[in-house]
Amino acid sequence: VQLQASGGGLVQTGDSPRLSCVSSGRTFSIYVVGWFRQAPGKEREFVAAISYGGASTYADSLKGRFTISRDNAKNTVYLQMNSLKPEDTAVYYCAIARSFSATQGLYDYWGQGTQVTVSS
């Protein structure tokens, strides 16, 4: 399974970009898909995850600003990010797992990441 994350770039504070994660695998719809991010000098952290049925979970600090969704017909998961702040600057990664979890170690396949830089 290969994952391709896209949609990042340089944005302004308050912007609302949407990231996409496209999978090449035929069985994409059976997997949990998660988004993680790694800011400069920090460890990678959980952002959000969505189950194959559409249930979602978020990092507490991001609830209400970020929304994860999926379109299984397009093998794509989205991360809508609203009201971005400079502290949201990070490389954003998507990954897939068989368990609905925020634990990075349970995710088997990772995309290459997409850089999001929020300028003040």
XYZ file of C-alpha atoms in Angstrom:
120
model
C 0.000 0.000 0.000
C 1.311 3.423 -0.909
C 0.038 6.671 0.544
C 0.448 10.099 -0.985
C -0.225 13.166 1.127
C -0.742 16.536 -0.523
C -2.260 19.946 0.022
C 0.408 21.520 2.144
C 2.317 24.689 1.495
C 2.781 28.186 2.820
C -0.428 29.643 4.256
C -1.409 32.636 6.336
C -2.642 32.640 9.908
C -6.380 32.045 9.837
C -6.369 30.147 6.530
C -8.256 26.867 6.140
C -6.452 24.479 3.811
C -7.415 20.885 3.204
C -4.933 18.049 3.061
C -5.533 14.899 1.049
C -4.179 11.401 1.463
C -4.593 9.101 -1.496
C -3.956 5.376 -1.308
C -2.951 3.105 -4.129
C -4.265 0.012 -2.343
C -7.446 -1.702 -3.432
C -8.382 -2.499 0.167
C -8.113 1.077 1.398
C -11.693 1.138 2.638
C -11.042 -1.499 5.327
C -8.300 0.490 7.032
C -8.229 3.111 9.699
C -6.490 6.218 8.391
C -4.721 8.602 10.681
C -3.070 11.980 10.372
C -0.007 12.835 12.418
C 2.266 15.858 12.420
C 5.808 16.688 13.384
C 6.811 20.232 14.143
C 10.458 21.341 13.979
C 12.359 20.058 16.982
C 9.386 18.118 18.332
C 8.221 14.538 18.302
C 5.572 13.403 15.889
C 2.104 13.637 17.393
C -1.366 12.339 16.664
C -3.805 14.658 14.918
C -6.896 12.640 13.944
C -8.050 9.236 12.774
C -11.059 7.880 10.933
C -12.343 4.333 10.845
C -13.502 2.505 7.751
C -17.072 3.233 8.873
C -16.468 6.941 9.323
C -16.035 7.180 13.094
C -13.417 9.771 13.989
C -11.249 10.818 16.868
C -9.061 13.860 17.389
C -6.259 15.145 19.524
C -7.925 17.113 22.298
C -6.052 20.291 21.408
C -7.338 20.200 17.819
C -10.996 19.341 18.342
C -13.275 21.869 16.714
C -10.632 23.197 14.312
C -9.673 20.092 12.338
C -12.044 17.684 10.609
C -11.132 14.326 9.126
C -13.266 12.672 6.457
C -12.923 9.975 3.849
C -14.182 9.055 0.414
C -13.620 5.334 0.007
C -14.678 5.425 -3.638
C -11.735 7.734 -4.292
C -9.359 5.995 -1.866
C -8.890 9.367 -0.231
C -8.923 10.753 3.277
C -9.058 14.480 3.911
C -7.979 16.685 6.771
C -9.768 20.019 6.801
C -7.794 22.444 8.905
C -9.479 25.660 9.953
C -8.163 28.856 11.504
C -4.550 27.821 11.271
C -2.014 29.225 13.696
C 1.783 29.446 13.409
C 2.039 26.602 15.933
C 0.295 24.338 13.415
C 3.427 24.505 11.267
C 4.613 20.932 10.775
C 5.047 18.097 8.354
C 1.731 16.293 8.184
C 1.725 12.549 7.599
C -1.063 10.129 6.830
C -0.871 6.492 7.788
C -3.068 3.409 7.856
C -3.768 0.871 10.561
C -6.043 -2.061 11.265
C -7.016 -0.746 14.685
C -8.852 2.465 15.497
C -6.192 4.149 17.580
C -4.124 7.253 18.176
C -1.029 5.132 18.844
C 1.604 5.615 16.173
C 3.059 2.153 16.629
C -0.156 0.575 15.385
C 0.082 2.278 12.005
C 1.728 0.047 9.425
C 2.095 2.203 6.332
C 3.047 5.854 6.172
C 2.970 8.473 3.479
C 5.897 10.770 2.806
C 4.389 13.802 4.507
C 3.383 17.228 3.315
C 4.799 20.434 4.789
C 2.398 23.022 6.144
C 3.928 26.352 7.091
C 1.719 28.957 8.718
C 3.062 32.484 8.590
C 2.015 35.102 11.095
